[in-house]
PDB file of N, CA, C and O in Angstrom:
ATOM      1  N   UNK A   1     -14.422 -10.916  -7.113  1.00  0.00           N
ATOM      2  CA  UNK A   1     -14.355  -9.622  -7.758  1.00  0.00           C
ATOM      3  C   UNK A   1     -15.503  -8.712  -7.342  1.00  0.00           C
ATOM      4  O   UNK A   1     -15.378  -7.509  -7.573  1.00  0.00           O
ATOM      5  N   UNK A   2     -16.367  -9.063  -6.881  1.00  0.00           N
ATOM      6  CA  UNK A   2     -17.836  -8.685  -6.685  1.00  0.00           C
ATOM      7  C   UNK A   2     -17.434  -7.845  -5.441  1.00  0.00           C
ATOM      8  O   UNK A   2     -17.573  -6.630  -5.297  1.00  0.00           O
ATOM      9  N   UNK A   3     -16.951  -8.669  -4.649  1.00  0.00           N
ATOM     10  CA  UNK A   3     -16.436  -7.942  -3.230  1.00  0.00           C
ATOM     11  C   UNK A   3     -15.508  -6.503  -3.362  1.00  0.00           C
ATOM     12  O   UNK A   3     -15.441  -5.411  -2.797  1.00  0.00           O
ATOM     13  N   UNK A   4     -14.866  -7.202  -4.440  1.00  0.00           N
ATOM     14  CA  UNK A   4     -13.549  -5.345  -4.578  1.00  0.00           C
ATOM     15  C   UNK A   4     -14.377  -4.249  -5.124  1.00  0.00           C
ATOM     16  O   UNK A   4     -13.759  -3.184  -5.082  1.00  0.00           O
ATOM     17  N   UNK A   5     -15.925  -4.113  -5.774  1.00  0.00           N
ATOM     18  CA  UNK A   5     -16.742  -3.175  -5.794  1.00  0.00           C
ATOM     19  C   UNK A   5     -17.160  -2.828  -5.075  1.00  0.00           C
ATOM     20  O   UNK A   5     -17.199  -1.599  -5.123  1.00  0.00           O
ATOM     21  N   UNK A   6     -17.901  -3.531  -3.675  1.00  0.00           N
ATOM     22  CA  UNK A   6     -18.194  -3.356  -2.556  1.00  0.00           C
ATOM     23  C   UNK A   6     -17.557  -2.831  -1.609  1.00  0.00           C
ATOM     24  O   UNK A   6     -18.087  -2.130  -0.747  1.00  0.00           O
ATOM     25  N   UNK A   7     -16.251  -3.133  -1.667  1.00  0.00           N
ATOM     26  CA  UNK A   7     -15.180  -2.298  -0.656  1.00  0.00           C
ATOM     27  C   UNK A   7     -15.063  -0.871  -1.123  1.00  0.00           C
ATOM     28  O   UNK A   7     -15.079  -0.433  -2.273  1.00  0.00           O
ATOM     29  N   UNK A   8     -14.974  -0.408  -0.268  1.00  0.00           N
ATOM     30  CA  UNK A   8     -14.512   1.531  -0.395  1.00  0.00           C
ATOM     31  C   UNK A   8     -13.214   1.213  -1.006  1.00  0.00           C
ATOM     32  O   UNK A   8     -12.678   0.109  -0.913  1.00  0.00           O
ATOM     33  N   UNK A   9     -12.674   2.334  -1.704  1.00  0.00           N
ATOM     34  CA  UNK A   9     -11.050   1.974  -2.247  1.00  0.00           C
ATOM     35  C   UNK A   9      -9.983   1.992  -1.343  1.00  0.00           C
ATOM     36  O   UNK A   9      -8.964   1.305  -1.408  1.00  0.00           O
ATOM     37  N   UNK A  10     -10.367   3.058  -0.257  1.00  0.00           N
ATOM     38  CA  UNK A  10      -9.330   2.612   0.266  1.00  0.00           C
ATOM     39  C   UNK A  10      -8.878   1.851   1.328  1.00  0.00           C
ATOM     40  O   UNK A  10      -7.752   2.007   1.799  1.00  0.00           O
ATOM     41  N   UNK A  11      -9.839   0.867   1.827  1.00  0.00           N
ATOM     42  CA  UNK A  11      -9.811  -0.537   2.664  1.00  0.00           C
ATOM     43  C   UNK A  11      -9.316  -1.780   1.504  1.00  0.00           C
ATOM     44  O   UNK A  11      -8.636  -2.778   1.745  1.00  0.00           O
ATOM     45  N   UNK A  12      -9.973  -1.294   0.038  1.00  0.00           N
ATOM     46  CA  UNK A  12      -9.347  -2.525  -0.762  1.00  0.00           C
ATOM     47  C   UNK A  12      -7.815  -2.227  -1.323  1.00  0.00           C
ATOM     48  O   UNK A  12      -7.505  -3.149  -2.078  1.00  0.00           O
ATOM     49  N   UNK A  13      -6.968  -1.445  -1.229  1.00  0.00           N
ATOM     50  CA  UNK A  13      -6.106  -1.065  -1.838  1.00  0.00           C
ATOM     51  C   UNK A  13      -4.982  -1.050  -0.341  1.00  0.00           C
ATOM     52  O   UNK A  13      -3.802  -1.397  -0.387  1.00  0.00           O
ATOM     53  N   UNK A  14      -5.612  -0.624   0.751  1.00  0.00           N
ATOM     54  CA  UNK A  14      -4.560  -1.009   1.905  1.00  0.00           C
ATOM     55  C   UNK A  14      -4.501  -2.448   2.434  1.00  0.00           C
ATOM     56  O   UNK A  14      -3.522  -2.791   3.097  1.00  0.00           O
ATOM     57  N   UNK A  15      -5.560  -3.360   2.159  1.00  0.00           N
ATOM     58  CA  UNK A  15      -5.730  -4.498   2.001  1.00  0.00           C
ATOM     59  C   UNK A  15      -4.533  -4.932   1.088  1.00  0.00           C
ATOM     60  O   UNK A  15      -3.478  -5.295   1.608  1.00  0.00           O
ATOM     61  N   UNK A  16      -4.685  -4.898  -0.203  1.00  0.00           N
ATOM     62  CA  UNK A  16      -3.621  -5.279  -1.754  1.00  0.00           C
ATOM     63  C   UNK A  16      -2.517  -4.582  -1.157  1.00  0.00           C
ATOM     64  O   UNK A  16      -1.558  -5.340  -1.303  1.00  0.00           O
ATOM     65  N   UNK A  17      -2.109  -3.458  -0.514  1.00  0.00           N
ATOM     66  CA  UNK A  17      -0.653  -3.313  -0.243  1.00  0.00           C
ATOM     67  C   UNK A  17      -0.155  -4.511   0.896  1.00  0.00           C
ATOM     68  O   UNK A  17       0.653  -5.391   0.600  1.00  0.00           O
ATOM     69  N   UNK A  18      -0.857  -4.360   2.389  1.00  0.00           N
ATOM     70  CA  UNK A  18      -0.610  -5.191   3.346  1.00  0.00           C
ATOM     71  C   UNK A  18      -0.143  -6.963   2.713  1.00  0.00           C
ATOM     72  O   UNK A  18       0.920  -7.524   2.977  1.00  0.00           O
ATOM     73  N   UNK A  19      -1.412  -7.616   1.749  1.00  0.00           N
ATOM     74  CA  UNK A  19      -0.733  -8.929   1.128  1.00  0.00           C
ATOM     75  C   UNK A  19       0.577  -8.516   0.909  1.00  0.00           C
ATOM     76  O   UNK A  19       1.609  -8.892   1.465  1.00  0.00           O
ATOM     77  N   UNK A  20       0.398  -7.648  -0.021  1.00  0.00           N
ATOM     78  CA  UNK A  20       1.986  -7.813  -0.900  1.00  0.00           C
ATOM     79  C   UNK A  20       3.043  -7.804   0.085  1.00  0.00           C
ATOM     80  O   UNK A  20       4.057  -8.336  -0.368  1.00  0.00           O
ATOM     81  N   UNK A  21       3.159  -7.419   1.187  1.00  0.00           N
ATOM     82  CA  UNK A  21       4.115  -7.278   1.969  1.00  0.00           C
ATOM     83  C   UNK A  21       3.951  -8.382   2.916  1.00  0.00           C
ATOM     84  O   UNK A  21       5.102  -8.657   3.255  1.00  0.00           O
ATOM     85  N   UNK A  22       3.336  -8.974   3.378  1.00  0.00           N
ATOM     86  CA  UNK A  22       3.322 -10.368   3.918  1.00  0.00           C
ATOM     87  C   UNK A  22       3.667 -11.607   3.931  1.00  0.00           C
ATOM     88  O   UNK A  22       3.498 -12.271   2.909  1.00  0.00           O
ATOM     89  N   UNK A  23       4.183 -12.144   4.997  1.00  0.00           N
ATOM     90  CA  UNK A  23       4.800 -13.010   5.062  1.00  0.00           C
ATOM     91  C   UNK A  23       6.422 -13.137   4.963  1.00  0.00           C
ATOM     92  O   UNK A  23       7.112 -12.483   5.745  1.00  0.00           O
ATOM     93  N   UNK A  24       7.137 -14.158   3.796  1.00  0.00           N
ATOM     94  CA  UNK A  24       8.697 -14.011   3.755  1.00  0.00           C
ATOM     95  C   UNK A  24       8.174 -13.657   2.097  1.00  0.00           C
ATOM     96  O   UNK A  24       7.243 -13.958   1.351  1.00  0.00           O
ATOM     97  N   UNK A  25       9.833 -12.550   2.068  1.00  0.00           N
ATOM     98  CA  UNK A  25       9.367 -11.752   0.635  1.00  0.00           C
ATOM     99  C   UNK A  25       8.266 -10.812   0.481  1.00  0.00           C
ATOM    100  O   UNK A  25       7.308 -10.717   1.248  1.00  0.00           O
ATOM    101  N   UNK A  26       8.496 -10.063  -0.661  1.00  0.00           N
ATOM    102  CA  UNK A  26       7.809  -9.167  -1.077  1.00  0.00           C
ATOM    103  C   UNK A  26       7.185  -8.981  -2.549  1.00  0.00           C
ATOM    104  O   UNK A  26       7.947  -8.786  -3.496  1.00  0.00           O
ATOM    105  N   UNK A  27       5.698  -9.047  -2.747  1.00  0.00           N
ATOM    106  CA  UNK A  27       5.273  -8.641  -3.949  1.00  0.00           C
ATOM    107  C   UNK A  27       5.096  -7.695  -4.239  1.00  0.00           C
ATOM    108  O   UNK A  27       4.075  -7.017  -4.131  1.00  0.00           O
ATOM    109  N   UNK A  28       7.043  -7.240  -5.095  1.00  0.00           N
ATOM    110  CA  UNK A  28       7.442  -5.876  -5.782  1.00  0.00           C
ATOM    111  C   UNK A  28       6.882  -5.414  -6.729  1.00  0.00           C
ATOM    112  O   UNK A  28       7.071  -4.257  -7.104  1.00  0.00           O
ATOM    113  N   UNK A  29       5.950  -6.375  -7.389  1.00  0.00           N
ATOM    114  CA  UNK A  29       5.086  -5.887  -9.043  1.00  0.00           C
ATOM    115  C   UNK A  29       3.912  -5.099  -8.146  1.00  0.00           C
ATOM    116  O   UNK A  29       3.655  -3.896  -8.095  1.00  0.00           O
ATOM    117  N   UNK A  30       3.366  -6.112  -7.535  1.00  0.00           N
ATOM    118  CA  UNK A  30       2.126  -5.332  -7.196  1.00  0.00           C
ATOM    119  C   UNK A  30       1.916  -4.008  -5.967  1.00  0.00           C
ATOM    120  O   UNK A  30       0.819  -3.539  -5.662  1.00  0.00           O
ATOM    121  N   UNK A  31       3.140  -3.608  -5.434  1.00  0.00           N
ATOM    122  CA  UNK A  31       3.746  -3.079  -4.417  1.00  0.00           C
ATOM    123  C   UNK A  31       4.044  -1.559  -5.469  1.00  0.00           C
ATOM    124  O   UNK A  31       3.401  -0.513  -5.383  1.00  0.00           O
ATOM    125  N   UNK A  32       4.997  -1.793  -6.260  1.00  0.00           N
ATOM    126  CA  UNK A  32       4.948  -0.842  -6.935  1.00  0.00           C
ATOM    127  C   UNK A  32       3.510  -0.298  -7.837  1.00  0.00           C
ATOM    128  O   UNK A  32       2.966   0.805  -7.791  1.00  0.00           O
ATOM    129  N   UNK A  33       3.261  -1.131  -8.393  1.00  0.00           N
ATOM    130  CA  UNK A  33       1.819  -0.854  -9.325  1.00  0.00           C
ATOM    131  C   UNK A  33       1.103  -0.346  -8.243  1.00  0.00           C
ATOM    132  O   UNK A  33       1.185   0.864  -8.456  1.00  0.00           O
ATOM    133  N   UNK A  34       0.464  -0.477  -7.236  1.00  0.00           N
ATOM    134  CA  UNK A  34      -0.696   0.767  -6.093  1.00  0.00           C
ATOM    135  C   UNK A  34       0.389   1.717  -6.492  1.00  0.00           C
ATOM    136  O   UNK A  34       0.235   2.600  -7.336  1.00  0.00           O
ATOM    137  N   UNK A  35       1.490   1.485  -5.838  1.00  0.00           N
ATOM    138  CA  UNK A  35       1.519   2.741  -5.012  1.00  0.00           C
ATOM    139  C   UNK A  35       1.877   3.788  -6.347  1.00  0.00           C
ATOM    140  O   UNK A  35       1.853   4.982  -6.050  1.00  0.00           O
ATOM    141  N   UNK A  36       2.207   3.456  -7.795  1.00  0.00           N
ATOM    142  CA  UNK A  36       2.428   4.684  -8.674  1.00  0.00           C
ATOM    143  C   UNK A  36       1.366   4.600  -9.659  1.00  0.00           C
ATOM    144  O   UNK A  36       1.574   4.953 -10.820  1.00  0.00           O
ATOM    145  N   UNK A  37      -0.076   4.032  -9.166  1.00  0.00           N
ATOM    146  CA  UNK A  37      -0.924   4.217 -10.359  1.00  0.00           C
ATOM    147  C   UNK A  37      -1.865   5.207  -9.780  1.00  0.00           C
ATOM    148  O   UNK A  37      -2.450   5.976 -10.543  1.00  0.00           O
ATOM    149  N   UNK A  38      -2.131   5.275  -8.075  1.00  0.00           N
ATOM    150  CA  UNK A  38      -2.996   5.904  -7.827  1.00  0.00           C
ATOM    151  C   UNK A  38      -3.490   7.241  -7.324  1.00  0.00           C
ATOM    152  O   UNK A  38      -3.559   7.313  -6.097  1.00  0.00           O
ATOM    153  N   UNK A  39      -3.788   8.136  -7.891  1.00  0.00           N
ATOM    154  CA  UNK A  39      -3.983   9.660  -7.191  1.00  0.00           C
ATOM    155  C   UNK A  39      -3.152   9.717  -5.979  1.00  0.00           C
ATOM    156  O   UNK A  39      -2.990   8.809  -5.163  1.00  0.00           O
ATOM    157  N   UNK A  40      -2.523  11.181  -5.960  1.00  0.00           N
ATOM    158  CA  UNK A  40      -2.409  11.209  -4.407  1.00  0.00           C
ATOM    159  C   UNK A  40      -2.898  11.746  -3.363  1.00  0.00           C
ATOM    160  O   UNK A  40      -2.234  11.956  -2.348  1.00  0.00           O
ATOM    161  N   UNK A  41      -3.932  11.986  -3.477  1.00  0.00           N
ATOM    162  CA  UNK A  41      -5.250  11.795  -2.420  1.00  0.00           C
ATOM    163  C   UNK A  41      -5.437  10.765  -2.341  1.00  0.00           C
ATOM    164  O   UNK A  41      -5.118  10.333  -1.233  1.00  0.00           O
ATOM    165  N   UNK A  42      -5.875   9.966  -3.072  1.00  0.00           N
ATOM    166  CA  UNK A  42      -6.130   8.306  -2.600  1.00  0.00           C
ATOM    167  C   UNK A  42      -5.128   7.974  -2.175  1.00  0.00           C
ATOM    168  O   UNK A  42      -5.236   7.206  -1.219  1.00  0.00           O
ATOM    169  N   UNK A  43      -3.742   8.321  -2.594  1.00  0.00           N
ATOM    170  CA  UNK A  43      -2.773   7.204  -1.544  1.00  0.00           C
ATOM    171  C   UNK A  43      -2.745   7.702  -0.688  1.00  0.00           C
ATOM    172  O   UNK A  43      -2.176   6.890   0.042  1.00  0.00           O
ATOM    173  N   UNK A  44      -3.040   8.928   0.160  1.00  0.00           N
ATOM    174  CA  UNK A  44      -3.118   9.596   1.075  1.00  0.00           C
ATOM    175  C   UNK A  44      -4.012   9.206   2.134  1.00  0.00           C
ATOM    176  O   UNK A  44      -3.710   9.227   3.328  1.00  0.00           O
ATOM    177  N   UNK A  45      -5.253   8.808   1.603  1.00  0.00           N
ATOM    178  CA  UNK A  45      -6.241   8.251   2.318  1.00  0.00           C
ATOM    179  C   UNK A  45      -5.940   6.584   2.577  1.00  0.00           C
ATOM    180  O   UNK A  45      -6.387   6.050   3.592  1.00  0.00           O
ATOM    181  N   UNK A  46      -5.206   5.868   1.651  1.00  0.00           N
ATOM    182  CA  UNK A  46      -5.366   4.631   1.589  1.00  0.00           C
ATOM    183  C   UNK A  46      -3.842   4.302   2.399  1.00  0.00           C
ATOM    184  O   UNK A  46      -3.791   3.136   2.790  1.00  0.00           O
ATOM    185  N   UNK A  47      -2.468   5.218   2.747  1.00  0.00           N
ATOM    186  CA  UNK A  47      -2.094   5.133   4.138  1.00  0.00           C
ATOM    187  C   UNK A  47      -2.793   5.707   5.001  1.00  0.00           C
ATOM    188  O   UNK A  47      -2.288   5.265   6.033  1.00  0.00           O
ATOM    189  N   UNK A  48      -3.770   6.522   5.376  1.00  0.00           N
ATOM    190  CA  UNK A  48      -4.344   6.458   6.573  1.00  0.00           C
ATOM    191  C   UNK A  48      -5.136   5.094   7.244  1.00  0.00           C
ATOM    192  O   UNK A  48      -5.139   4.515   8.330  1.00  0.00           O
ATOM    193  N   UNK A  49      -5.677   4.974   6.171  1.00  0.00           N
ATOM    194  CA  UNK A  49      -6.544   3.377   6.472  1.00  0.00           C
ATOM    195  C   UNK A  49      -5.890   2.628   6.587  1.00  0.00           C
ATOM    196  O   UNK A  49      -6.012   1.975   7.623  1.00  0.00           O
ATOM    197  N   UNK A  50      -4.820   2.249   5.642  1.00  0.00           N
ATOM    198  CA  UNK A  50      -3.577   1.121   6.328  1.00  0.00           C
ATOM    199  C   UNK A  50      -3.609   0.776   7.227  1.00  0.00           C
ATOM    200  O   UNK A  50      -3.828  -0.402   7.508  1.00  0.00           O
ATOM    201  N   UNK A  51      -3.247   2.357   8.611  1.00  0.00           N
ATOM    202  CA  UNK A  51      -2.764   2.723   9.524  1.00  0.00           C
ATOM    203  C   UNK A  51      -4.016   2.128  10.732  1.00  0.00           C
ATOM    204  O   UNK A  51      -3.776   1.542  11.787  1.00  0.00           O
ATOM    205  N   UNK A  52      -5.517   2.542  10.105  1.00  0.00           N
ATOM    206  CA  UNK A  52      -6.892   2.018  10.962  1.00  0.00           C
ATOM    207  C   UNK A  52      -6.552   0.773  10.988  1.00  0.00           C
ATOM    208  O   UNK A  52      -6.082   0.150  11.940  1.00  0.00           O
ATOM    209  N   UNK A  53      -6.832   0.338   9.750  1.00  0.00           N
ATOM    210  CA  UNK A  53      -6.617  -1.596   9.623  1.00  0.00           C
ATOM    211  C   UNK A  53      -6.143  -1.942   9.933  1.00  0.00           C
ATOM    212  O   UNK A  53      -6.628  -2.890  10.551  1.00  0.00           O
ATOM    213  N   UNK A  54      -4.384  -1.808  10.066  1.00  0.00           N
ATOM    214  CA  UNK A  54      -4.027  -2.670  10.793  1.00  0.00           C
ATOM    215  C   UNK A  54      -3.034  -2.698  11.937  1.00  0.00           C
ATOM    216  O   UNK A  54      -2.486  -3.631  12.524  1.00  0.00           O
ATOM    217  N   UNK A  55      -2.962  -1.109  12.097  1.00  0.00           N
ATOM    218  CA  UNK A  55      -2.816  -0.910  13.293  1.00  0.00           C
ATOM    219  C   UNK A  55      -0.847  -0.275  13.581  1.00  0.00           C
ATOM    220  O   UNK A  55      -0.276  -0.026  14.643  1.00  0.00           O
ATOM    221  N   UNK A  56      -0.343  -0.210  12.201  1.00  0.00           N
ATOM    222  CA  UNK A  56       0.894  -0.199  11.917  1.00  0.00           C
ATOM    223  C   UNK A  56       0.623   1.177  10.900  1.00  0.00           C
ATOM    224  O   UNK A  56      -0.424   1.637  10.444  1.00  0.00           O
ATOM    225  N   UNK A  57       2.077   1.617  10.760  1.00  0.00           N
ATOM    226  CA  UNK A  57       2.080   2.044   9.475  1.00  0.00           C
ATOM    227  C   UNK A  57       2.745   1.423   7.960  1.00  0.00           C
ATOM    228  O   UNK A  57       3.520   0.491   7.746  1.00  0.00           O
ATOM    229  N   UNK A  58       1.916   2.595   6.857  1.00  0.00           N
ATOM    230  CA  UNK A  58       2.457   1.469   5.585  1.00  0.00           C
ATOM    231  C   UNK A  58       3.685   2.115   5.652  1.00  0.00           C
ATOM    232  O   UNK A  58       4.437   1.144   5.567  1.00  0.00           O
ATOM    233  N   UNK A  59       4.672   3.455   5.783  1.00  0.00           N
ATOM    234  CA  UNK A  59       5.425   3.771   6.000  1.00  0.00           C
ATOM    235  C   UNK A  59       6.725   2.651   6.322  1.00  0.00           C
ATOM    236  O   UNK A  59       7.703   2.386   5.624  1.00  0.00           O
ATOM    237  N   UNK A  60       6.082   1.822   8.420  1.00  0.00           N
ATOM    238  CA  UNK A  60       7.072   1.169   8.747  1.00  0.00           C
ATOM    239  C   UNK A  60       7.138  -0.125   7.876  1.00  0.00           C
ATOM    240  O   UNK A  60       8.238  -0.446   7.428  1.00  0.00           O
ATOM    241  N   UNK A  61       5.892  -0.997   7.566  1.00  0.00           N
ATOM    242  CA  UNK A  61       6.170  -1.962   6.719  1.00  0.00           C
ATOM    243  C   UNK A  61       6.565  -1.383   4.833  1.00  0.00           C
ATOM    244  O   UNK A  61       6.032  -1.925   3.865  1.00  0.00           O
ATOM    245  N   UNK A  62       7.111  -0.755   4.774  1.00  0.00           N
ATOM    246  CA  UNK A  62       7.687  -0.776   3.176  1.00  0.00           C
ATOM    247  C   UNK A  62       8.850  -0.704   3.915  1.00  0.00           C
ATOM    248  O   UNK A  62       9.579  -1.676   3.722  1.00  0.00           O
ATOM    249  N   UNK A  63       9.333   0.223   4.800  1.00  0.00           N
ATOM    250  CA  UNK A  63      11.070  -0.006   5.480  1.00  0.00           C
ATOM    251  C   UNK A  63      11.299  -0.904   5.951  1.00  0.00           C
ATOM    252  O   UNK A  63      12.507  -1.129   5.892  1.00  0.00           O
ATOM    253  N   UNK A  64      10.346  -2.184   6.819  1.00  0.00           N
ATOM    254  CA  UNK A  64      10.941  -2.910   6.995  1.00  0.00           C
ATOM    255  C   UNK A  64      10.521  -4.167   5.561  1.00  0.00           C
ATOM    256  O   UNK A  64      11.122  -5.175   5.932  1.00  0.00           O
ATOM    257  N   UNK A  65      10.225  -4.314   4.993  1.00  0.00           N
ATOM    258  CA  UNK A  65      10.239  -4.828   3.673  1.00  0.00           C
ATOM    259  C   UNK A  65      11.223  -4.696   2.554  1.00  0.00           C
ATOM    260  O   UNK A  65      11.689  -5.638   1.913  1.00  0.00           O
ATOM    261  N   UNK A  66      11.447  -3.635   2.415  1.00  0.00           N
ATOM    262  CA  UNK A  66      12.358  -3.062   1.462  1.00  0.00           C
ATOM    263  C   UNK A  66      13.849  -2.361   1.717  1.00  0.00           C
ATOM    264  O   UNK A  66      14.209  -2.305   2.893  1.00  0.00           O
ATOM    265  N   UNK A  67      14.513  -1.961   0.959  1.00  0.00           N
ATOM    266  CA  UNK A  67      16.105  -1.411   1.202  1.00  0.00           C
ATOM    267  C   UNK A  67      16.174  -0.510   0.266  1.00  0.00           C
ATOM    268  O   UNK A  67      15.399  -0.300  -0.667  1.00  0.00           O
ATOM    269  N   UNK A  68      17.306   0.099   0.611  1.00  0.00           N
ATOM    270  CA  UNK A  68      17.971   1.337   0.153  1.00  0.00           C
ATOM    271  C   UNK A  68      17.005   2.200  -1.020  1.00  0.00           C
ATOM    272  O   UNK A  68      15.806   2.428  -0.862  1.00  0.00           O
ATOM    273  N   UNK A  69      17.794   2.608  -2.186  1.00  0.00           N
ATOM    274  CA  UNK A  69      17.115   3.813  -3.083  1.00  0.00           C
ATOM    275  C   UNK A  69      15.534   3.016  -3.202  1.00  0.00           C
ATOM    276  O   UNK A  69      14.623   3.675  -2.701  1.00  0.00           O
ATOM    277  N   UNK A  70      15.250   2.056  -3.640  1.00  0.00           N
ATOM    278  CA  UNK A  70      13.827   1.337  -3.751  1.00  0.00           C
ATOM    279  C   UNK A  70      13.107   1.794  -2.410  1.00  0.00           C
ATOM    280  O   UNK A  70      12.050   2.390  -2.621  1.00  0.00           O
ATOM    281  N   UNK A  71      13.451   1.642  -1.097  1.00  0.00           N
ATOM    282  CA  UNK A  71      12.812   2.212   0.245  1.00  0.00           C
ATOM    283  C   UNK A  71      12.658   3.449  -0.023  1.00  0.00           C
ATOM    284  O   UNK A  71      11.639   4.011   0.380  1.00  0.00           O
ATOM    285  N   UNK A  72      13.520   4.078  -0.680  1.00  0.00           N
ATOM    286  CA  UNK A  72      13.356   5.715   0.088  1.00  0.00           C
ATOM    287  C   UNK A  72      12.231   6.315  -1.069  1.00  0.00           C
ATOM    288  O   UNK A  72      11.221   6.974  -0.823  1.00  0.00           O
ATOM    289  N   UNK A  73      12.724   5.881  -2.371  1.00  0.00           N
ATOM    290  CA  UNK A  73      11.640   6.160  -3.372  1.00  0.00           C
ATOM    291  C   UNK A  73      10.486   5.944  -3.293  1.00  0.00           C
ATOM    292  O   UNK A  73       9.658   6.720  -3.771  1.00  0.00           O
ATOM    293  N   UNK A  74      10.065   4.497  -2.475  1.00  0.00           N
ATOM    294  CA  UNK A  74       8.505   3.983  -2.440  1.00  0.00           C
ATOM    295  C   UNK A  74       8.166   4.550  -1.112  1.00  0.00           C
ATOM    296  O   UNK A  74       7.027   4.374  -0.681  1.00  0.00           O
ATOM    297  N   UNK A  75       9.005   5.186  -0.448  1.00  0.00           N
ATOM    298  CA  UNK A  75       8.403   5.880   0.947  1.00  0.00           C
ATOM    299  C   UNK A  75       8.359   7.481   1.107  1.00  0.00           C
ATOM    300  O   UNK A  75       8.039   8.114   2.114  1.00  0.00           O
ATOM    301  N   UNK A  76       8.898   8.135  -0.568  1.00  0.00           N
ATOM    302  CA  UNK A  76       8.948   9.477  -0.843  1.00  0.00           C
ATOM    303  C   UNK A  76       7.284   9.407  -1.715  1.00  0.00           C
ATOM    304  O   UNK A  76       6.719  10.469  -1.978  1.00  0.00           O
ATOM    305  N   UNK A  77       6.662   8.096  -2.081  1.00  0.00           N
ATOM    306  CA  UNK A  77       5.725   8.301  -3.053  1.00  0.00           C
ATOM    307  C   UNK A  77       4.805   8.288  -1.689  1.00  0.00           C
ATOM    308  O   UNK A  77       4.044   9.225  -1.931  1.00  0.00           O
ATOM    309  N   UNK A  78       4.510   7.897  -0.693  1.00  0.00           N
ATOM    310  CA  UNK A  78       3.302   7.435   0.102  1.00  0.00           C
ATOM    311  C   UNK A  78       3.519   9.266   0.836  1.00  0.00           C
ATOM    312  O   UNK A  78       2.491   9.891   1.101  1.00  0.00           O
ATOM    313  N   UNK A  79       4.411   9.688   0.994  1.00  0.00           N
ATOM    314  CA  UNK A  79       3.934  11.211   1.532  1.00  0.00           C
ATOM    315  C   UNK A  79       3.927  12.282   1.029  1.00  0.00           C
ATOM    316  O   UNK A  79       3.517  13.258   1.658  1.00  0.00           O
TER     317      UNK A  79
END
């Protein structure tokens, strides 16, 4: 926990999106919870950093993660 103070927010929060989307499946609780709790300047900044970190966008991984009205909704909130 010590560490998530230390991180800037938005390396720790594009970090917590990237898990959730990793691997097989998707963690939809915590996927939704970033992306509709936080300012949108911060989510603004925290897909740009996504984008530094890891070299993708959060854009393409929620489409390729997710489907239909749930995709388009969680990819109408990130812009």
């Amino acid at each position: 926990w010590v560490l998530a103070f230390a991180t800037p927010r938005p390396v720790f929060f594009a970090t917590i999106l990237m898990k959730s989307m990793k691997g097989l499946g998707t963690d939809d609780d915590t996927l939704m919870r970033v992306l509709t709790s936080l300012p949108k300047k911060l989510l603004h900044e925290v897909r740009d950093q996504y984008e530094a970190q890891f070299g993708r966008t959060l854009e393409a991984d929620i489409e390729g993660d997710t489907s239909g009205d749930y995709k388009r909704a969680l990819v109408a909130l990130i812009n």
